[in-house]
PDB file of C-alpha atoms in Angstrom:
ATOM      1  CA  MET A   7      76.324  58.953  86.679  1.00 87.00           C
ATOM      2  CA  LYS A   8      75.045  56.307  84.287  1.00 92.00           C
ATOM      3  CA  ARG A   9      73.780  58.965  81.851  1.00 94.00           C
ATOM      4  CA  ILE A  10      77.115  60.790  81.942  1.00 92.00           C
ATOM      5  CA  ASN A  11      78.956  57.524  81.264  1.00 93.00           C
ATOM      6  CA  GLU A  12      76.689  56.737  78.319  1.00 95.00           C
ATOM      7  CA  LYS A  13      77.174  60.231  76.912  1.00 93.00           C
ATOM      8  CA  LEU A  14      80.968  60.071  77.275  1.00 92.00           C
ATOM      9  CA  ILE A  15      81.024  56.744  75.431  1.00 94.00           C
ATOM     10  CA  ARG A  16      78.758  58.115  72.714  1.00 95.00           C
ATOM     11  CA  VAL A  17      80.865  61.272  72.327  1.00 93.00           C
ATOM     12  CA  TYR A  18      84.106  59.259  72.134  1.00 92.00           C
ATOM     13  CA  THR A  19      82.810  56.817  69.529  1.00 94.00           C
ATOM     14  CA  SER A  20      81.132  59.601  67.539  1.00 94.00           C
ATOM     15  CA  ILE A  21      84.289  61.692  67.351  1.00 92.00           C
ATOM     16  CA  LEU A  22      86.312  58.704  66.125  1.00 90.00           C
ATOM     17  CA  SER A  23      83.624  57.767  63.614  1.00 92.00           C
ATOM     18  CA  ILE A  24      83.327  61.311  62.253  1.00 92.00           C
ATOM     19  CA  GLU A  25      87.115  61.664  62.018  1.00 91.00           C
ATOM     20  CA  GLU A  26      87.384  58.336  60.177  1.00 91.00           C
ATOM     21  CA  GLU A  27      84.651  59.295  57.730  1.00 92.00           C
ATOM     22  CA  ALA A  28      86.186  62.722  57.132  1.00 89.00           C
ATOM     23  CA  LEU A  29      89.580  61.096  56.490  1.00 90.00           C
ATOM     24  CA  LYS A  30      88.114  58.705  53.919  1.00 92.00           C
ATOM     25  CA  LYS A  31      86.544  61.602  52.013  1.00 92.00           C
ATOM     26  CA  SER A  32      89.590  63.880  52.184  1.00 91.00           C
ATOM     27  CA  GLN A  33      92.844  64.151  50.301  1.00 92.00           C
ATOM     28  CA  PHE A  34      94.369  62.389  53.316  1.00 94.00           C
ATOM     29  CA  ASN A  35      92.473  59.136  52.724  1.00 94.00           C
ATOM     30  CA  ASP A  36      95.728  57.163  52.921  1.00 96.00           C
ATOM     31  CA  LEU A  37      95.893  57.815  56.684  1.00 95.00           C
ATOM     32  CA  SER A  38      94.451  55.858  59.571  1.00 93.00           C
ATOM     33  CA  ILE A  39      93.061  57.518  62.687  1.00 92.00           C
ATOM     34  CA  LYS A  40      96.152  56.433  64.621  1.00 92.00           C
ATOM     35  CA  GLU A  41      98.434  57.938  61.992  1.00 95.00           C
ATOM     36  CA  MET A  42      96.443  61.175  62.077  1.00 94.00           C
ATOM     37  CA  HIS A  43      96.843  61.346  65.850  1.00 94.00           C
ATOM     38  CA  THR A  44     100.561  60.628  65.496  1.00 96.00           C
ATOM     39  CA  ILE A  45     100.828  63.642  63.183  1.00 97.00           C
ATOM     40  CA  ASP A  46      98.926  65.675  65.763  1.00 95.00           C
ATOM     41  CA  ALA A  47     101.290  64.526  68.545  1.00 95.00           C
ATOM     42  CA  ILE A  48     104.353  65.522  66.496  1.00 96.00           C
ATOM     43  CA  GLY A  49     102.949  69.024  66.161  1.00 94.00           C
ATOM     44  CA  LEU A  50     103.413  71.870  63.787  1.00 88.00           C
ATOM     45  CA  HIS A  51     106.664  73.622  64.689  1.00 83.00           C
ATOM     46  CA  ALA A  52     108.441  71.689  67.417  1.00 83.00           C
ATOM     47  CA  GLN A  53     110.723  68.836  66.520  1.00 90.00           C
ATOM     48  CA  PRO A  54     110.043  66.367  69.323  1.00 94.00           C
ATOM     49  CA  THR A  55     112.044  63.219  69.804  1.00 91.00           C
ATOM     50  CA  SER A  56     110.475  59.852  69.086  1.00 92.00           C
ATOM     51  CA  SER A  57     110.460  59.190  72.830  1.00 91.00           C
ATOM     52  CA  GLU A  58     108.474  62.373  73.511  1.00 94.00           C
ATOM     53  CA  VAL A  59     105.882  61.510  70.869  1.00 95.00           C
ATOM     54  CA  ALA A  60     105.578  57.937  72.165  1.00 94.00           C
ATOM     55  CA  ARG A  61     104.926  59.320  75.667  1.00 92.00           C
ATOM     56  CA  ARG A  62     102.286  61.760  74.358  1.00 92.00           C
ATOM     57  CA  LEU A  63     100.491  58.932  72.568  1.00 93.00           C
ATOM     58  CA  ARG A  64     101.009  56.455  75.407  1.00 91.00           C
ATOM     59  CA  VAL A  65     102.551  53.868  73.101  1.00 94.00           C
ATOM     60  CA  THR A  66     105.844  51.998  73.127  1.00 94.00           C
ATOM     61  CA  LYS A  67     108.804  53.310  71.154  1.00 92.00           C
ATOM     62  CA  GLY A  68     108.537  50.214  68.949  1.00 92.00           C
ATOM     63  CA  THR A  69     104.885  50.923  68.127  1.00 94.00           C
ATOM     64  CA  LEU A  70     105.749  54.523  67.307  1.00 94.00           C
ATOM     65  CA  THR A  71     108.681  53.466  65.134  1.00 93.00           C
ATOM     66  CA  VAL A  72     106.337  51.407  62.930  1.00 95.00           C
ATOM     67  CA  ALA A  73     103.857  54.297  62.673  1.00 95.00           C
ATOM     68  CA  VAL A  74     106.584  56.815  61.841  1.00 96.00           C
ATOM     69  CA  LYS A  75     108.071  54.509  59.220  1.00 96.00           C
ATOM     70  CA  ASN A  76     104.674  54.410  57.473  1.00 97.00           C
ATOM     71  CA  LEU A  77     104.211  58.174  57.774  1.00 98.00           C
ATOM     72  CA  VAL A  78     107.676  58.797  56.303  1.00 97.00           C
ATOM     73  CA  ARG A  79     106.857  56.439  53.413  1.00 97.00           C
ATOM     74  CA  LYS A  80     103.570  58.286  52.816  1.00 98.00           C
ATOM     75  CA  GLY A  81     105.322  61.662  52.861  1.00 97.00           C
ATOM     76  CA  TYR A  82     103.864  63.162  56.062  1.00 97.00           C
ATOM     77  CA  VAL A  83     106.834  62.984  58.442  1.00 97.00           C
ATOM     78  CA  GLU A  84     110.596  63.430  58.330  1.00 96.00           C
ATOM     79  CA  ARG A  85     113.163  61.989  60.734  1.00 93.00           C
ATOM     80  CA  GLN A  86     116.369  63.760  61.725  1.00 90.00           C
ATOM     81  CA  GLN A  87     119.098  62.029  63.658  1.00 83.00           C
ATOM     82  CA  LEU A  88     121.303  64.188  65.833  1.00 74.00           C
ATOM     83  CA  ASP A  89     124.956  64.250  64.838  1.00 70.00           C
ATOM     84  CA  GLN A  90     125.979  64.128  68.519  1.00 76.00           C
ATOM     85  CA  ASP A  91     123.835  61.086  69.348  1.00 73.00           C
ATOM     86  CA  LYS A  92     122.533  58.879  66.532  1.00 73.00           C
ATOM     87  CA  ARG A  93     120.137  57.183  68.943  1.00 79.00           C
ATOM     88  CA  VAL A  94     118.098  60.390  69.256  1.00 82.00           C
ATOM     89  CA  VAL A  95     115.630  60.894  66.416  1.00 87.00           C
ATOM     90  CA  ASN A  96     113.710  64.134  66.057  1.00 92.00           C
ATOM     91  CA  LEU A  97     110.465  64.142  64.096  1.00 96.00           C
ATOM     92  CA  SER A  98     108.963  66.911  62.016  1.00 96.00           C
ATOM     93  CA  LEU A  99     106.084  67.260  59.608  1.00 97.00           C
ATOM     94  CA  THR A 100     106.533  67.704  55.897  1.00 96.00           C
ATOM     95  CA  ARG A 101     104.426  70.228  53.992  1.00 96.00           C
ATOM     96  CA  LYS A 102     101.824  67.494  53.484  1.00 97.00           C
ATOM     97  CA  GLY A 103     101.954  66.642  57.204  1.00 97.00           C
ATOM     98  CA  ARG A 104     101.496  70.289  58.193  1.00 96.00           C
ATOM     99  CA  LEU A 105      98.475  70.528  55.898  1.00 96.00           C
ATOM    100  CA  MET A 106      96.951  67.456  57.573  1.00 95.00           C
ATOM    101  CA  TYR A 107      97.738  68.871  61.005  1.00 96.00           C
ATOM    102  CA  ARG A 108      95.959  72.137  60.221  1.00 95.00           C
ATOM    103  CA  ALA A 109      92.911  70.329  58.814  1.00 93.00           C
ATOM    104  CA  HIS A 110      92.676  68.189  61.954  1.00 93.00           C
ATOM    105  CA  GLN A 111      93.038  71.244  64.208  1.00 94.00           C
ATOM    106  CA  ALA A 112      90.273  73.057  62.277  1.00 93.00           C
ATOM    107  CA  PHE A 113      87.930  70.106  62.854  1.00 91.00           C
ATOM    108  CA  HIS A 114      88.652  70.168  66.580  1.00 92.00           C
ATOM    109  CA  GLN A 115      88.217  73.944  66.800  1.00 95.00           C
ATOM    110  CA  LYS A 116      84.786  73.672  65.178  1.00 93.00           C
ATOM    111  CA  MET A 117      83.862  70.783  67.476  1.00 92.00           C
ATOM    112  CA  VAL A 118      84.865  72.681  70.629  1.00 93.00           C
ATOM    113  CA  ALA A 119      83.086  75.846  69.452  1.00 95.00           C
ATOM    114  CA  GLY A 120      79.923  73.801  68.964  1.00 93.00           C
ATOM    115  CA  PHE A 121      80.376  72.168  72.357  1.00 92.00           C
ATOM    116  CA  VAL A 122      80.545  75.442  74.297  1.00 94.00           C
ATOM    117  CA  ASP A 123      78.123  77.387  72.098  1.00 95.00           C
ATOM    118  CA  GLY A 124      75.860  79.458  74.326  1.00 96.00           C
ATOM    119  CA  PHE A 125      77.951  78.942  77.476  1.00 96.00           C
ATOM    120  CA  ASP A 126      79.018  81.932  79.530  1.00 96.00           C
ATOM    121  CA  ALA A 127      82.507  82.203  81.030  1.00 95.00           C
ATOM    122  CA  ASP A 128      81.512  80.492  84.302  1.00 96.00           C
ATOM    123  CA  GLN A 129      79.906  77.571  82.487  1.00 96.00           C
ATOM    124  CA  THR A 130      82.971  77.198  80.274  1.00 95.00           C
ATOM    125  CA  LYS A 131      85.206  77.144  83.379  1.00 96.00           C
ATOM    126  CA  LEU A 132      82.978  74.443  84.897  1.00 95.00           C
ATOM    127  CA  VAL A 133      83.325  72.299  81.774  1.00 94.00           C
ATOM    128  CA  GLU A 134      87.107  72.818  81.860  1.00 95.00           C
ATOM    129  CA  ARG A 135      87.187  71.776  85.516  1.00 96.00           C
ATOM    130  CA  ALA A 136      85.191  68.624  84.780  1.00 94.00           C
ATOM    131  CA  LEU A 137      87.532  67.766  81.899  1.00 94.00           C
ATOM    132  CA  ASP A 138      90.564  68.420  84.124  1.00 95.00           C
ATOM    133  CA  ASN A 139      89.100  65.987  86.678  1.00 95.00           C
ATOM    134  CA  LEU A 140      88.601  63.399  83.945  1.00 93.00           C
ATOM    135  CA  MET A 141      92.151  63.863  82.627  1.00 91.00           C
ATOM    136  CA  HIS A 142      93.561  63.570  86.157  1.00 94.00           C
ATOM    137  CA  PHE A 143      91.682  60.294  86.623  1.00 92.00           C
ATOM    138  CA  LEU A 144      92.882  58.979  83.256  1.00 87.00           C
ATOM    139  CA  ASP A 145      96.486  59.981  83.972  1.00 85.00           C
ATOM    140  CA  GLU A 146      96.417  58.141  87.285  1.00 89.00           C
ATOM    141  CA  ASN A 147      94.743  55.028  85.882  1.00 88.00           C
ATOM    142  CA  GLY A 148      96.175  54.859  82.378  1.00 71.00           C
TER     143      GLY A 148
END
């Protein structure tokens, strides 16, 4: 158990470190990791409400509002208020935001492919089951 814990911590910190370094070297060097993950939570084609995105990120609506304000200013996100209810704000990505989203997804696809490289279908299912268990624990304790 101790070795698994150490490896999970190392994986988590390594992913964040690699993402940060890649951001600094990219055309998206004006973004923070949190902003990048906000773009990811907004998604490519859906137009989620601010409340939905805040729930996905596990942050308060106020925290998300600050992040979205910065992303709008930087040209990554657009806000649309509903005519029927001005309190509801839908979020969508601009062209620049969609480009960032795709770059982030490509990184994750390569990472996952490297993670399961050489695994057969049963081994991949076992990894998925272990990750499901971890997510269940995090959902209950987060």
